mmCIF file of C-alpha atoms in Angstrom:
data_model
loop_
_atom_site.group_PDB
_atom_site.id
_atom_site.type_symbol
_atom_site.label_atom_id
_atom_site.label_comp_id
_atom_site.label_asym_id
_atom_site.label_seq_id
_atom_site.Cartn_x
_atom_site.Cartn_y
_atom_site.Cartn_z
ATOM 1 C CA MET A 28 -1.251 -7.235 43.160
ATOM 2 C CA THR A 29 -4.616 -8.974 43.785
ATOM 3 C CA ASN A 30 -6.577 -10.741 41.062
ATOM 4 C CA THR A 31 -9.098 -7.910 41.062
ATOM 5 C CA GLU A 32 -6.373 -5.270 40.765
ATOM 6 C CA ASN A 33 -4.656 -7.282 38.037
ATOM 7 C CA ALA A 34 -7.911 -7.616 36.095
ATOM 8 C CA SER A 35 -8.501 -3.883 36.428
ATOM 9 C CA HIS A 36 -4.944 -3.184 35.229
ATOM 10 C CA LEU A 37 -5.403 -5.423 32.197
ATOM 11 C CA GLN A 38 -8.749 -3.807 31.446
ATOM 12 C CA ALA A 39 -7.098 -0.389 31.434
ATOM 13 C CA LEU A 40 -4.279 -1.527 29.151
ATOM 14 C CA TYR A 41 -6.268 -3.839 26.881
ATOM 15 C CA PRO A 42 -9.960 -2.916 27.124
ATOM 16 C CA PHE A 43 -10.825 -5.048 24.105
ATOM 17 C CA LEU A 44 -9.668 -8.310 25.753
ATOM 18 C CA THR A 45 -12.521 -8.457 28.264
ATOM 19 C CA LYS A 46 -15.276 -8.070 25.695
ATOM 20 C CA LYS A 47 -16.872 -10.659 23.484
ATOM 21 C CA LYS A 48 -15.316 -11.220 20.095
ATOM 22 C CA SER A 49 -15.694 -8.061 18.060
ATOM 23 C CA ASP A 50 -16.085 -7.580 14.374
ATOM 24 C CA THR A 51 -13.028 -6.540 12.374
ATOM 25 C CA VAL A 52 -13.884 -2.848 12.369
ATOM 26 C CA SER A 53 -14.503 -2.728 16.117
ATOM 27 C CA MET A 54 -11.314 -4.646 16.860
ATOM 28 C CA ASN A 55 -9.258 -2.352 14.653
ATOM 29 C CA GLN A 56 -10.664 0.709 16.442
ATOM 30 C CA ALA A 57 -9.917 -0.868 19.811
ATOM 31 C CA LEU A 58 -6.330 -1.466 18.726
ATOM 32 C CA LEU A 59 -6.006 2.100 17.473
ATOM 33 C CA ASP A 60 -7.300 3.351 20.826
ATOM 34 C CA SER A 61 -4.760 1.135 22.588
ATOM 35 C CA VAL A 62 -1.913 2.553 20.509
ATOM 36 C CA GLU A 63 -3.050 6.100 21.284
ATOM 37 C CA GLN A 64 -3.242 5.304 24.983
ATOM 38 C CA LYS A 65 0.237 3.778 25.069
ATOM 39 C CA MET A 66 1.751 6.700 23.193
ATOM 40 C CA ALA A 67 0.113 9.093 25.635
ATOM 41 C CA GLN A 68 1.595 7.123 28.543
ATOM 42 C CA HIS A 69 4.980 7.025 26.822
ATOM 43 C CA GLN A 70 5.043 10.798 26.342
ATOM 44 C CA SER A 71 3.739 11.447 29.847
ATOM 45 C CA VAL A 72 6.389 9.303 31.547
ATOM 46 C CA ILE A 73 9.272 10.823 29.586
ATOM 47 C CA SER A 74 7.995 14.403 29.951
ATOM 48 C CA HIS A 75 7.468 13.944 33.689
ATOM 49 C CA PHE A 76 10.952 12.515 34.203
ATOM 50 C CA PHE A 77 12.828 15.242 32.364
ATOM 51 C CA ALA A 78 10.653 17.987 33.849
ATOM 52 C CA ASN A 79 11.684 16.878 37.328
ATOM 53 C CA HIS A 80 15.228 15.570 36.842
ATOM 54 C CA GLN A 81 16.977 17.848 34.363
ATOM 55 C CA GLN A 82 19.713 18.898 36.790
ATOM 56 C CA ALA A 83 20.255 15.303 37.900
ATOM 57 C CA VAL A 84 20.813 14.305 34.258
ATOM 58 C CA VAL A 85 23.264 17.174 33.734
ATOM 59 C CA ASP A 86 25.112 16.247 36.941
ATOM 60 C CA CYS A 87 25.352 12.651 35.772
ATOM 61 C CA ALA A 88 26.680 13.735 32.370
ATOM 62 C CA ASN A 89 29.305 15.872 34.086
ATOM 63 C CA ALA A 90 30.392 12.875 36.144
ATOM 64 C CA ILE A 91 30.819 10.677 33.063
ATOM 65 C CA ALA A 92 32.662 13.440 31.193
ATOM 66 C CA SER A 93 34.968 13.835 34.186
ATOM 67 C CA VAL A 94 35.758 10.111 34.022
ATOM 68 C CA TYR A 95 36.808 10.427 30.395
ATOM 69 C CA LYS A 96 38.845 13.568 31.107
ATOM 70 C CA LYS A 97 40.826 11.475 33.607
ATOM 71 C CA GLN A 98 41.367 8.757 30.975
ATOM 72 C CA GLY A 99 38.916 6.472 32.731
ATOM 73 C CA GLN A 100 36.512 3.982 31.175
ATOM 74 C CA LEU A 101 32.774 3.360 31.337
ATOM 75 C CA PHE A 102 31.352 -0.058 32.228
ATOM 76 C CA THR A 103 27.694 -1.054 31.919
ATOM 77 C CA MET A 104 25.513 -3.891 33.229
ATOM 78 C CA GLY A 105 21.915 -5.088 33.351
ATOM 79 C CA ASN A 106 19.668 -8.148 33.110
ATOM 80 C CA GLY A 107 17.275 -9.147 30.339
ATOM 81 C CA GLY A 108 16.013 -6.128 28.430
ATOM 82 C CA SER A 109 18.147 -3.911 30.638
ATOM 83 C CA SER A 110 21.183 -5.933 29.555
ATOM 84 C CA SER A 111 20.336 -4.952 25.985
ATOM 85 C CA ASP A 112 20.197 -1.326 27.132
ATOM 86 C CA ALA A 113 23.598 -1.758 28.790
ATOM 87 C CA SER A 114 24.990 -3.016 25.466
ATOM 88 C CA HIS A 115 23.321 -0.098 23.683
ATOM 89 C CA ILE A 116 25.016 2.414 25.975
ATOM 90 C CA ALA A 117 28.412 0.797 25.467
ATOM 91 C CA VAL A 118 28.178 0.776 21.680
ATOM 92 C CA GLU A 119 26.934 4.382 21.599
ATOM 93 C CA PHE A 120 30.131 5.526 23.320
ATOM 94 C CA LEU A 121 32.530 3.057 21.706
ATOM 95 C CA HIS A 122 31.160 3.439 18.171
ATOM 96 C CA PRO A 123 29.393 6.829 17.857
ATOM 97 C CA VAL A 124 27.128 7.136 14.844
ATOM 98 C CA THR A 125 27.278 10.933 14.734
ATOM 99 C CA THR A 126 30.038 12.439 12.604
ATOM 100 C CA GLY A 127 32.676 14.266 14.605
ATOM 101 C CA ARG A 128 32.046 12.475 17.881
ATOM 102 C CA PRO A 129 35.154 10.542 18.979
ATOM 103 C CA ALA A 130 35.012 6.938 20.177
ATOM 104 C CA LEU A 131 35.188 6.598 23.960
ATOM 105 C CA PRO A 132 36.019 3.416 25.887
ATOM 106 C CA ALA A 133 32.875 1.705 27.162
ATOM 107 C CA TYR A 134 32.314 -1.975 27.868
ATOM 108 C CA ASP A 135 29.237 -4.062 28.554
ATOM 109 C CA LEU A 136 30.045 -6.532 31.336
ATOM 110 C CA SER A 137 27.574 -9.085 29.974
ATOM 111 C CA CYS A 138 29.262 -9.397 26.570
ATOM 112 C CA ASP A 139 31.681 -12.208 27.550
ATOM 113 C CA LYS A 140 29.511 -15.311 27.864
ATOM 114 C CA THR A 141 32.463 -17.460 28.940
ATOM 115 C CA VAL A 142 33.184 -15.263 31.940
ATOM 116 C CA MET A 143 29.478 -14.845 32.741
ATOM 117 C CA THR A 144 28.696 -18.574 32.676
ATOM 118 C CA ALA A 145 31.884 -19.510 34.525
ATOM 119 C CA ILE A 146 31.123 -17.149 37.421
ATOM 120 C CA ALA A 147 27.440 -18.116 37.473
ATOM 121 C CA ASN A 148 28.301 -21.825 37.520
ATOM 122 C CA ASP A 149 31.107 -21.633 40.071
ATOM 123 C CA VAL A 150 29.903 -19.067 42.617
ATOM 124 C CA GLY A 151 26.394 -17.997 41.545
ATOM 125 C CA TYR A 152 24.718 -15.585 39.154
ATOM 126 C CA GLN A 153 24.554 -12.928 41.857
ATOM 127 C CA HIS A 154 28.329 -12.497 41.465
ATOM 128 C CA VAL A 155 28.617 -12.261 37.654
ATOM 129 C CA TYR A 156 29.153 -8.515 37.678
ATOM 130 C CA ALA A 157 30.849 -7.971 41.038
ATOM 131 C CA ARG A 158 33.690 -10.347 40.120
ATOM 132 C CA GLN A 159 34.320 -8.483 36.881
ATOM 133 C CA VAL A 160 34.125 -5.087 38.558
ATOM 134 C CA ALA A 161 36.718 -6.178 41.127
ATOM 135 C CA ASN A 162 39.157 -7.250 38.427
ATOM 136 C CA LEU A 163 38.549 -4.757 35.637
ATOM 137 C CA MET A 164 37.591 -1.417 37.135
ATOM 138 C CA LYS A 165 39.836 1.330 38.486
ATOM 139 C CA ARG A 166 39.184 4.380 40.627
ATOM 140 C CA ASN A 167 38.790 6.742 37.645
ATOM 141 C CA ASP A 168 36.195 4.526 35.942
ATOM 142 C CA ALA A 169 32.379 4.660 36.031
ATOM 143 C CA LEU A 170 29.770 1.914 36.302
ATOM 144 C CA ILE A 171 26.223 2.225 34.954
ATOM 145 C CA GLY A 172 23.681 -0.349 36.131
ATOM 146 C CA ILE A 173 20.159 -0.561 34.714
ATOM 147 C CA SER A 174 17.233 -2.205 36.513
ATOM 148 C CA THR A 175 13.541 -1.431 36.075
ATOM 149 C CA SER A 176 12.906 -2.523 39.676
ATOM 150 C CA GLY A 177 16.136 -1.241 41.174
ATOM 151 C CA ASN A 178 16.450 -4.492 43.107
ATOM 152 C CA SER A 179 18.621 -6.755 40.926
ATOM 153 C CA ASP A 180 20.959 -8.486 43.380
ATOM 154 C CA ASN A 181 23.844 -8.948 40.947
ATOM 155 C CA LEU A 182 23.805 -5.233 40.123
ATOM 156 C CA LEU A 183 23.661 -4.217 43.779
ATOM 157 C CA ARG A 184 26.678 -6.408 44.610
ATOM 158 C CA ALA A 185 28.610 -4.931 41.698
ATOM 159 C CA PHE A 186 27.790 -1.403 42.849
ATOM 160 C CA VAL A 187 29.062 -2.231 46.338
ATOM 161 C CA GLN A 188 32.327 -3.426 44.808
ATOM 162 C CA ALA A 189 32.604 -0.344 42.585
ATOM 163 C CA LYS A 190 32.051 1.931 45.587
ATOM 164 C CA LYS A 191 34.909 0.158 47.417
ATOM 165 C CA ILE A 192 37.173 0.872 44.459
ATOM 166 C CA GLY A 193 36.091 4.510 44.429
ATOM 167 C CA ALA A 194 34.595 4.423 40.925
ATOM 168 C CA VAL A 195 31.629 6.583 39.916
ATOM 169 C CA THR A 196 28.361 4.660 40.368
ATOM 170 C CA ILE A 197 25.302 5.438 38.235
ATOM 171 C CA GLY A 198 21.936 3.695 38.432
ATOM 172 C CA LEU A 199 18.957 3.827 36.083
ATOM 173 C CA ALA A 200 15.857 2.448 37.786
ATOM 174 C CA GLY A 201 12.076 2.535 37.719
ATOM 175 C CA GLY A 202 9.198 2.679 40.191
ATOM 176 C CA THR A 203 10.518 4.064 43.477
ATOM 177 C CA GLY A 204 14.121 3.138 42.678
ATOM 178 C CA GLY A 205 14.244 0.086 44.938
ATOM 179 C CA GLU A 206 17.514 -0.790 46.682
ATOM 180 C CA MET A 207 19.540 1.093 44.083
ATOM 181 C CA ALA A 208 17.973 4.370 45.190
ATOM 182 C CA ALA A 209 18.632 3.563 48.844
ATOM 183 C CA MET A 210 22.261 2.412 48.682
ATOM 184 C CA GLY A 211 23.892 5.790 48.155
ATOM 185 C CA LEU A 212 24.966 5.670 44.528
ATOM 186 C CA ASP A 213 26.682 8.764 43.191
ATOM 187 C CA HIS A 214 23.822 9.197 40.733
ATOM 188 C CA CYS A 215 20.500 7.353 40.556
ATOM 189 C CA LEU A 216 18.005 8.359 37.881
ATOM 190 C CA VAL A 217 14.587 6.928 38.730
ATOM 191 C CA VAL A 218 11.690 6.801 36.282
ATOM 192 C CA ALA A 219 8.532 6.987 38.397
ATOM 193 C CA SER A 220 6.491 4.398 36.511
ATOM 194 C CA ASP A 221 5.253 0.923 37.377
ATOM 195 C CA SER A 222 5.240 -0.070 33.705
ATOM 196 C CA ILE A 223 8.378 -1.932 32.665
ATOM 197 C CA HIS A 224 7.925 -0.925 29.034
ATOM 198 C CA ARG A 225 7.433 2.774 29.734
ATOM 199 C CA THR A 226 10.391 2.703 32.129
ATOM 200 C CA GLN A 227 12.654 1.062 29.562
ATOM 201 C CA GLU A 228 11.566 3.551 26.916
ATOM 202 C CA CYS A 229 12.467 6.420 29.219
ATOM 203 C CA HIS A 230 15.815 4.786 30.028
ATOM 204 C CA VAL A 231 16.648 4.844 26.319
ATOM 205 C CA ALA A 232 15.873 8.571 26.184
ATOM 206 C CA ILE A 233 17.980 9.175 29.299
ATOM 207 C CA TYR A 234 21.124 7.492 28.068
ATOM 208 C CA HIS A 235 20.831 9.027 24.617
ATOM 209 C CA VAL A 236 20.645 12.469 26.257
ATOM 210 C CA LEU A 237 23.559 11.567 28.553
ATOM 211 C CA TRP A 238 25.639 10.499 25.557
ATOM 212 C CA ASP A 239 24.972 13.781 23.793
ATOM 213 C CA LEU A 240 25.703 15.898 26.877
ATOM 214 C CA VAL A 241 28.944 14.036 27.596
ATOM 215 C CA HIS A 242 30.225 14.708 24.081
ATOM 216 C CA THR A 243 29.212 18.349 24.381
ATOM 217 C CA LEU A 244 31.162 18.656 27.635
ATOM 218 C CA LEU A 245 34.203 16.898 26.209
ATOM 219 C CA ALA A 246 34.125 19.002 23.046
ATOM 220 C CA ASP A 247 34.163 22.144 25.161
ATOM 221 C CA GLU A 248 37.090 20.794 27.151
ATOM 222 C CA ARG A 249 39.015 19.840 24.004
ATOM 223 C CA GLY A 250 38.444 23.316 22.635
ATOM 224 C CA TYR A 251 39.765 24.882 25.833
ATOM 225 C CA LEU A 252 42.808 22.629 25.903
ATOM 226 C CA SER A 253 43.453 23.229 22.200
ATOM 227 C CA ASN A 254 43.319 27.006 22.654
ATOM 228 C CA LYS A 255 45.600 26.755 25.658
ATOM 229 C CA THR A 256 48.089 24.661 23.692
ATOM 230 C CA ASN A 257 48.062 27.170 20.818
ATOM 231 C CA GLN A 258 48.635 30.052 23.261
ATOM 232 C CA ASN A 259 51.580 28.255 24.840
ATOM 233 C CA THR A 260 53.058 27.526 21.403
ATOM 234 C CA GLU A 261 52.726 31.182 20.352
ATOM 235 C CA ALA A 262 54.387 32.272 23.602
ATOM 236 C CA GLU A 263 57.286 29.918 22.963
ATOM 237 C CA HIS A 264 57.773 31.343 19.465
ATOM 238 C CA GLU A 265 57.807 34.888 20.863
ATOM 239 C CA ILE A 266 60.471 33.921 23.412
ATOM 240 C CA ARG A 267 62.607 32.355 20.687
#
């Protein structure tokens, strides 16, 4: 981005910064306008994503539910703010806050600082997730990687390793999806925004919806299996 383009971008986001010092009332109004603008962008990005990717979200939820039906586990990864999102996903599944939703195994690969720093120090930060994937993941597991650019090298290497294992690979990206969108992941949900903040906000909405859909799918399956078990038990009693 050129200096002119950058200045124009800043002007659009923070119009009050390029003006002379304003009085308190004018500054407050400028800030209120900025809040309104950001909320409009926030709503637009999220509405646009879900309007265009509903089936992709449902397909992704089905894939995660299938992993749990096969007694698999979910692993998550990310860098910076996206690492926090990866932790958020893991805790949502492992410690559900909604009554009646069972705990499901999910682990954030960045949570063990000893492992992370050892791998980063010995072979490089680009391997911190791939090494763990190679040793922890199985074929029936799933790996979610979050990157606003879609180009995080350590995530890409981990996805390559997960694909070799045969695990389900799921990417959450922004912009045009970067390398994550081009590497043939099983599912890649791309938020078409060049704003990191708006992308991250949409990512939160996506994985909250995924969590809800997965539990809905598993509840339906448990109900089916429960009914089937009851039918088999009744048939056994009739035979006896």
